[in-house]
Amino acid sequence: MAAVKMKYEIVGQCGRAKSAHMETVHGVIETPVFMNVGTVAAIKGGVSTDDLRLIGTQVELSNTYHLHVRTGDKVIKSLGGLHKLMNWNKPILTDSGGFQVYSLAKTGRKIREEGVEFRSHIDGRRIFMGPEESMEIQSNLASTIAMAFDECPPALADRQYIEPSVERTTRWLVRCKKRMEELNEEESTINKNQLLFGINQGGILSDVRINHAKQISELELPGYAVGGLAVGESHEDMYRILDEVVPFLPKEKPTYLMGVGTPENMVEAVDRGIDFFDCVFPSRNGRHGHVYHAYGKLNLWNLAYEKDLRPIEEGCDCPACKGIRLEDGTYSGGYSRAYIRHLLKAKEILGMRLCVLHNLSYYNRLMREMRMAIREGRWDAWKTEALYKLKVQNS
């Protein structure tokens, strides 16, 4: 079996909140970390990988299913893999396509032991994907971290549905691990150090979740995720499941809460031991002119900002608020709320781009603050203040 290059070291801990230094074949990841979502190898809103570097992005996330149906994973492999295609030399995580098993339920999907058959949302053609196919696609993409192929059952599904689904997901994970090990040995494989993360499922059924966490932990994978949350359950149920399940996942390995990413959710999840996050909220909200702010979320479409010459957020160092660093060490100066509002109303792509850049930068800054608070032993005080501000925002 090929040696998998990864080192995960916890460098700070306060209660269950942890901050780690993780070394991968594509560079270091400091956790907690937010992974910027580039579904089809691009951040929507005209944001480039140079922009991602500028705002301190550590990990980019792309979608296995979407890249398989558009451009194609074999074409991407022939071009040298996702890193070369995107001009991105830092870690990339690819999801497995398993979430599409959930989200494409209305396309006539058929789930069986071998895998899942469903229709492409692009052209309607029938697609089959199982554990082996998902691993092969992700190997072709050559991402740093590949996610196991699973089924994401509806959070509020009953026990009769969830238990067989989770049992099948466990069998699929065993097949994923076997195929990944084989692919990492093949001479034509671009990234022979690709890491496989397993996924915990079980809806909001505590006993199923815990039992599944115990089972998949025995496979000694490089990392583990909690999936199937933020798909219909309450925040209280989400936090309860994390409280109950995370202690049964290996603490000495990275933990990833999939698809969950409001600022408040992330603070609460870090407090429960989560390292990795991803969510479309910052880019989606930005494209609609909704921008995050230390003391509120602003809707720049509002008439109140028509003559507002302040930046989106005073003190923010993102390109939208502060501009870019010039040769003499000064900054070019950012853009006002009034100007960005004007761009949005004029339907200029630059308006969306600046909003998305700011939101992604806000998320990255929030994660940096979390890391520092944990490593400096002041997490509890920081968390209390942060949650107070976030609740004021949402009130």
PDB file of N, CA and C in Angstrom, residues 48-103:
ATOM      1  N   SER A  48     -11.375  34.393  -8.496  1.00  0.00           N
ATOM      2  CA  SER A  48     -10.312  33.531  -9.024  1.00  0.00           C
ATOM      3  C   SER A  48      -9.531  32.865  -7.899  1.00  0.00           C
ATOM      4  N   THR A  49      -8.679  31.914  -8.255  1.00  0.00           N
ATOM      5  CA  THR A  49      -7.826  31.297  -7.243  1.00  0.00           C
ATOM      6  C   THR A  49      -6.792  32.296  -6.719  1.00  0.00           C
ATOM      7  N   ASP A  50      -6.393  33.268  -7.520  1.00  0.00           N
ATOM      8  CA  ASP A  50      -5.537  34.338  -7.003  1.00  0.00           C
ATOM      9  C   ASP A  50      -6.260  35.110  -5.906  1.00  0.00           C
ATOM     10  N   ASP A  51      -7.550  35.356  -6.102  1.00  0.00           N
ATOM     11  CA  ASP A  51      -8.350  36.016  -5.075  1.00  0.00           C
ATOM     12  C   ASP A  51      -8.395  35.172  -3.801  1.00  0.00           C
ATOM     13  N   LEU A  52      -8.558  33.862  -3.965  1.00  0.00           N
ATOM     14  CA  LEU A  52      -8.616  32.976  -2.804  1.00  0.00           C
ATOM     15  C   LEU A  52      -7.318  33.037  -2.015  1.00  0.00           C
ATOM     16  N   ARG A  53      -6.197  33.055  -2.714  1.00  0.00           N
ATOM     17  CA  ARG A  53      -4.909  33.175  -2.026  1.00  0.00           C
ATOM     18  C   ARG A  53      -4.818  34.495  -1.273  1.00  0.00           C
ATOM     19  N   LEU A  54      -5.292  35.553  -1.902  1.00  0.00           N
ATOM     20  CA  LEU A  54      -5.200  36.889  -1.328  1.00  0.00           C
ATOM     21  C   LEU A  54      -5.979  37.010  -0.018  1.00  0.00           C
ATOM     22  N   ILE A  55      -7.099  36.319   0.088  1.00  0.00           N
ATOM     23  CA  ILE A  55      -7.922  36.429   1.294  1.00  0.00           C
ATOM     24  C   ILE A  55      -7.639  35.318   2.307  1.00  0.00           C
ATOM     25  N   GLY A  56      -6.595  34.528   2.065  1.00  0.00           N
ATOM     26  CA  GLY A  56      -6.166  33.553   3.056  1.00  0.00           C
ATOM     27  C   GLY A  56      -6.881  32.227   3.031  1.00  0.00           C
ATOM     28  N   THR A  57      -7.410  31.851   1.895  1.00  0.00           N
ATOM     29  CA  THR A  57      -8.089  30.555   1.778  1.00  0.00           C
ATOM     30  C   THR A  57      -7.085  29.420   1.907  1.00  0.00           C
ATOM     31  N   GLN A  58      -7.460  28.401   2.670  1.00  0.00           N
ATOM     32  CA  GLN A  58      -6.572  27.251   2.856  1.00  0.00           C
ATOM     33  C   GLN A  58      -6.972  26.047   2.006  1.00  0.00           C
ATOM     34  N   VAL A  59      -8.282  25.832   1.872  1.00  0.00           N
ATOM     35  CA  VAL A  59      -8.781  24.638   1.179  1.00  0.00           C
ATOM     36  C   VAL A  59      -9.904  25.033   0.241  1.00  0.00           C
ATOM     37  N   GLU A  60      -9.871  24.490  -0.968  1.00  0.00           N
ATOM     38  CA  GLU A  60     -10.954  24.680  -1.934  1.00  0.00           C
ATOM     39  C   GLU A  60     -11.710  23.368  -2.047  1.00  0.00           C
ATOM     40  N   LEU A  61     -13.021  23.454  -2.178  1.00  0.00           N
ATOM     41  CA  LEU A  61     -13.851  22.246  -2.277  1.00  0.00           C
ATOM     42  C   LEU A  61     -14.556  22.223  -3.623  1.00  0.00           C
ATOM     43  N   SER A  62     -14.502  21.076  -4.294  1.00  0.00           N
ATOM     44  CA  SER A  62     -15.209  20.907  -5.565  1.00  0.00           C
ATOM     45  C   SER A  62     -16.079  19.663  -5.531  1.00  0.00           C
ATOM     46  N   ASN A  63     -16.987  19.584  -6.495  1.00  0.00           N
ATOM     47  CA  ASN A  63     -18.035  18.575  -6.491  1.00  0.00           C
ATOM     48  C   ASN A  63     -17.763  17.483  -7.522  1.00  0.00           C
ATOM     49  N   THR A  64     -17.666  16.264  -7.043  1.00  0.00           N
ATOM     50  CA  THR A  64     -17.356  15.113  -7.892  1.00  0.00           C
ATOM     51  C   THR A  64     -18.390  14.916  -8.997  1.00  0.00           C
ATOM     52  N   TYR A  65     -19.657  14.916  -8.622  1.00  0.00           N
ATOM     53  CA  TYR A  65     -20.713  14.686  -9.605  1.00  0.00           C
ATOM     54  C   TYR A  65     -20.704  15.762 -10.685  1.00  0.00           C
ATOM     55  N   HIS A  66     -20.642  17.030 -10.292  1.00  0.00           N
ATOM     56  CA  HIS A  66     -20.726  18.120 -11.258  1.00  0.00           C
ATOM     57  C   HIS A  66     -19.530  18.123 -12.212  1.00  0.00           C
ATOM     58  N   LEU A  67     -18.348  17.804 -11.716  1.00  0.00           N
ATOM     59  CA  LEU A  67     -17.177  17.765 -12.597  1.00  0.00           C
ATOM     60  C   LEU A  67     -17.194  16.527 -13.489  1.00  0.00           C
ATOM     61  N   HIS A  68     -17.863  15.487 -13.042  1.00  0.00           N
ATOM     62  CA  HIS A  68     -18.002  14.286 -13.850  1.00  0.00           C
ATOM     63  C   HIS A  68     -18.911  14.524 -15.053  1.00  0.00           C
ATOM     64  N   VAL A  69     -20.000  15.299 -14.845  1.00  0.00           N
ATOM     65  CA  VAL A  69     -20.949  15.502 -15.942  1.00  0.00           C
ATOM     66  C   VAL A  69     -20.589  16.700 -16.819  1.00  0.00           C
ATOM     67  N   ARG A  70     -19.760  17.610 -16.306  1.00  0.00           N
ATOM     68  CA  ARG A  70     -19.344  18.750 -17.126  1.00  0.00           C
ATOM     69  C   ARG A  70     -17.831  18.834 -17.156  1.00  0.00           C
ATOM     70  N   THR A  71     -17.278  18.800 -18.332  1.00  0.00           N
ATOM     71  CA  THR A  71     -15.846  18.678 -18.650  1.00  0.00           C
ATOM     72  C   THR A  71     -15.420  17.231 -18.530  1.00  0.00           C
ATOM     73  N   GLY A  72     -15.715  16.576 -17.406  1.00  0.00           N
ATOM     74  CA  GLY A  72     -15.426  15.156 -17.267  1.00  0.00           C
ATOM     75  C   GLY A  72     -14.127  14.918 -16.536  1.00  0.00           C
ATOM     76  N   ASP A  73     -14.156  13.969 -15.599  1.00  0.00           N
ATOM     77  CA  ASP A  73     -12.983  13.695 -14.779  1.00  0.00           C
ATOM     78  C   ASP A  73     -11.821  13.128 -15.583  1.00  0.00           C
ATOM     79  N   LYS A  74     -12.126  12.382 -16.654  1.00  0.00           N
ATOM     80  CA  LYS A  74     -11.029  11.831 -17.464  1.00  0.00           C
ATOM     81  C   LYS A  74     -10.304  12.937 -18.229  1.00  0.00           C
ATOM     82  N   VAL A  75     -11.073  13.918 -18.693  1.00  0.00           N
ATOM     83  CA  VAL A  75     -10.440  15.064 -19.361  1.00  0.00           C
ATOM     84  C   VAL A  75      -9.584  15.829 -18.363  1.00  0.00           C
ATOM     85  N   ILE A  76     -10.110  16.027 -17.162  1.00  0.00           N
ATOM     86  CA  ILE A  76      -9.361  16.757 -16.137  1.00  0.00           C
ATOM     87  C   ILE A  76      -8.084  16.010 -15.776  1.00  0.00           C
ATOM     88  N   LYS A  77      -8.159  14.688 -15.697  1.00  0.00           N
ATOM     89  CA  LYS A  77      -6.942  13.914 -15.430  1.00  0.00           C
ATOM     90  C   LYS A  77      -5.923  14.118 -16.541  1.00  0.00           C
ATOM     91  N   SER A  78      -6.385  14.125 -17.793  1.00  0.00           N
ATOM     92  CA  SER A  78      -5.461  14.297 -18.920  1.00  0.00           C
ATOM     93  C   SER A  78      -4.789  15.665 -18.898  1.00  0.00           C
ATOM     94  N   LEU A  79      -5.423  16.624 -18.203  1.00  0.00           N
ATOM     95  CA  LEU A  79      -4.877  17.983 -18.105  1.00  0.00           C
ATOM     96  C   LEU A  79      -3.992  18.160 -16.871  1.00  0.00           C
ATOM     97  N   GLY A  80      -3.841  17.080 -16.100  1.00  0.00           N
ATOM     98  CA  GLY A  80      -2.959  17.135 -14.939  1.00  0.00           C
ATOM     99  C   GLY A  80      -3.664  17.207 -13.608  1.00  0.00           C
ATOM    100  N   GLY A  81      -5.014  17.086 -13.601  1.00  0.00           N
ATOM    101  CA  GLY A  81      -5.763  17.110 -12.355  1.00  0.00           C
ATOM    102  C   GLY A  81      -6.282  18.495 -12.020  1.00  0.00           C
ATOM    103  N   LEU A  82      -7.106  18.549 -10.979  1.00  0.00           N
ATOM    104  CA  LEU A  82      -7.765  19.798 -10.599  1.00  0.00           C
ATOM    105  C   LEU A  82      -6.782  20.900 -10.223  1.00  0.00           C
ATOM    106  N   HIS A  83      -5.733  20.558  -9.499  1.00  0.00           N
ATOM    107  CA  HIS A  83      -4.788  21.585  -9.061  1.00  0.00           C
ATOM    108  C   HIS A  83      -4.193  22.329 -10.254  1.00  0.00           C
ATOM    109  N   LYS A  84      -3.781  21.582 -11.251  1.00  0.00           N
ATOM    110  CA  LYS A  84      -3.179  22.209 -12.432  1.00  0.00           C
ATOM    111  C   LYS A  84      -4.228  22.970 -13.224  1.00  0.00           C
ATOM    112  N   LEU A  85      -5.416  22.387 -13.376  1.00  0.00           N
ATOM    113  CA  LEU A  85      -6.481  23.027 -14.144  1.00  0.00           C
ATOM    114  C   LEU A  85      -6.876  24.367 -13.525  1.00  0.00           C
ATOM    115  N   MET A  86      -6.948  24.414 -12.196  1.00  0.00           N
ATOM    116  CA  MET A  86      -7.430  25.609 -11.497  1.00  0.00           C
ATOM    117  C   MET A  86      -6.328  26.614 -11.159  1.00  0.00           C
ATOM    118  N   ASN A  87      -5.067  26.217 -11.356  1.00  0.00           N
ATOM    119  CA  ASN A  87      -3.956  27.054 -10.885  1.00  0.00           C
ATOM    120  C   ASN A  87      -4.064  27.257  -9.373  1.00  0.00           C
ATOM    121  N   TRP A  88      -4.171  26.131  -8.677  1.00  0.00           N
ATOM    122  CA  TRP A  88      -4.326  26.143  -7.218  1.00  0.00           C
ATOM    123  C   TRP A  88      -3.377  25.106  -6.630  1.00  0.00           C
ATOM    124  N   ASN A  89      -2.418  25.553  -5.815  1.00  0.00           N
ATOM    125  CA  ASN A  89      -1.400  24.634  -5.296  1.00  0.00           C
ATOM    126  C   ASN A  89      -1.612  24.263  -3.832  1.00  0.00           C
ATOM    127  N   LYS A  90      -2.778  24.605  -3.289  1.00  0.00           N
ATOM    128  CA  LYS A  90      -3.105  24.256  -1.907  1.00  0.00           C
ATOM    129  C   LYS A  90      -4.082  23.079  -1.891  1.00  0.00           C
ATOM    130  N   PRO A  91      -4.436  22.598  -0.699  1.00  0.00           N
ATOM    131  CA  PRO A  91      -5.331  21.433  -0.633  1.00  0.00           C
ATOM    132  C   PRO A  91      -6.690  21.656  -1.297  1.00  0.00           C
ATOM    133  N   ILE A  92      -7.194  20.568  -1.874  1.00  0.00           N
ATOM    134  CA  ILE A  92      -8.542  20.513  -2.441  1.00  0.00           C
ATOM    135  C   ILE A  92      -9.255  19.313  -1.835  1.00  0.00           C
ATOM    136  N   LEU A  93     -10.493  19.500  -1.430  1.00  0.00           N
ATOM    137  CA  LEU A  93     -11.354  18.388  -1.011  1.00  0.00           C
ATOM    138  C   LEU A  93     -12.445  18.214  -2.053  1.00  0.00           C
ATOM    139  N   THR A  94     -12.660  16.977  -2.466  1.00  0.00           N
ATOM    140  CA  THR A  94     -13.782  16.689  -3.364  1.00  0.00           C
ATOM    141  C   THR A  94     -14.811  15.851  -2.613  1.00  0.00           C
ATOM    142  N   ASP A  95     -16.081  16.248  -2.738  1.00  0.00           N
ATOM    143  CA  ASP A  95     -17.104  15.400  -2.160  1.00  0.00           C
ATOM    144  C   ASP A  95     -17.312  14.205  -3.087  1.00  0.00           C
ATOM    145  N   SER A  96     -18.125  13.266  -2.675  1.00  0.00           N
ATOM    146  CA  SER A  96     -18.158  11.975  -3.362  1.00  0.00           C
ATOM    147  C   SER A  96     -19.234  11.853  -4.422  1.00  0.00           C
ATOM    148  N   GLY A  97     -20.181  12.797  -4.446  1.00  0.00           N
ATOM    149  CA  GLY A  97     -21.369  12.618  -5.273  1.00  0.00           C
ATOM    150  C   GLY A  97     -22.510  12.031  -4.480  1.00  0.00           C
ATOM    151  N   GLY A  98     -22.225  11.616  -3.237  1.00  0.00           N
ATOM    152  CA  GLY A  98     -23.266  11.004  -2.411  1.00  0.00           C
ATOM    153  C   GLY A  98     -24.406  11.948  -2.091  1.00  0.00           C
ATOM    154  N   PHE A  99     -24.114  13.234  -1.918  1.00  0.00           N
ATOM    155  CA  PHE A  99     -25.193  14.171  -1.601  1.00  0.00           C
ATOM    156  C   PHE A  99     -26.177  14.280  -2.756  1.00  0.00           C
ATOM    157  N   GLN A 100     -25.688  14.062  -4.002  1.00  0.00           N
ATOM    158  CA  GLN A 100     -26.603  14.102  -5.148  1.00  0.00           C
ATOM    159  C   GLN A 100     -27.608  12.946  -5.097  1.00  0.00           C
ATOM    160  N   VAL A 101     -27.228  11.873  -4.404  1.00  0.00           N
ATOM    161  CA  VAL A 101     -28.189  10.781  -4.195  1.00  0.00           C
ATOM    162  C   VAL A 101     -29.400  11.320  -3.434  1.00  0.00           C
ATOM    163  N   TYR A 102     -29.131  12.264  -2.540  1.00  0.00           N
ATOM    164  CA  TYR A 102     -30.208  12.903  -1.768  1.00  0.00           C
ATOM    165  C   TYR A 102     -30.892  14.000  -2.575  1.00  0.00           C
ATOM    166  N   SER A 103     -30.090  14.899  -3.156  1.00  0.00           N
ATOM    167  CA  SER A 103     -30.664  16.091  -3.780  1.00  0.00           C
ATOM    168  C   SER A 103     -31.339  15.810  -5.116  1.00  0.00           C
TER     169      SER A 103
END
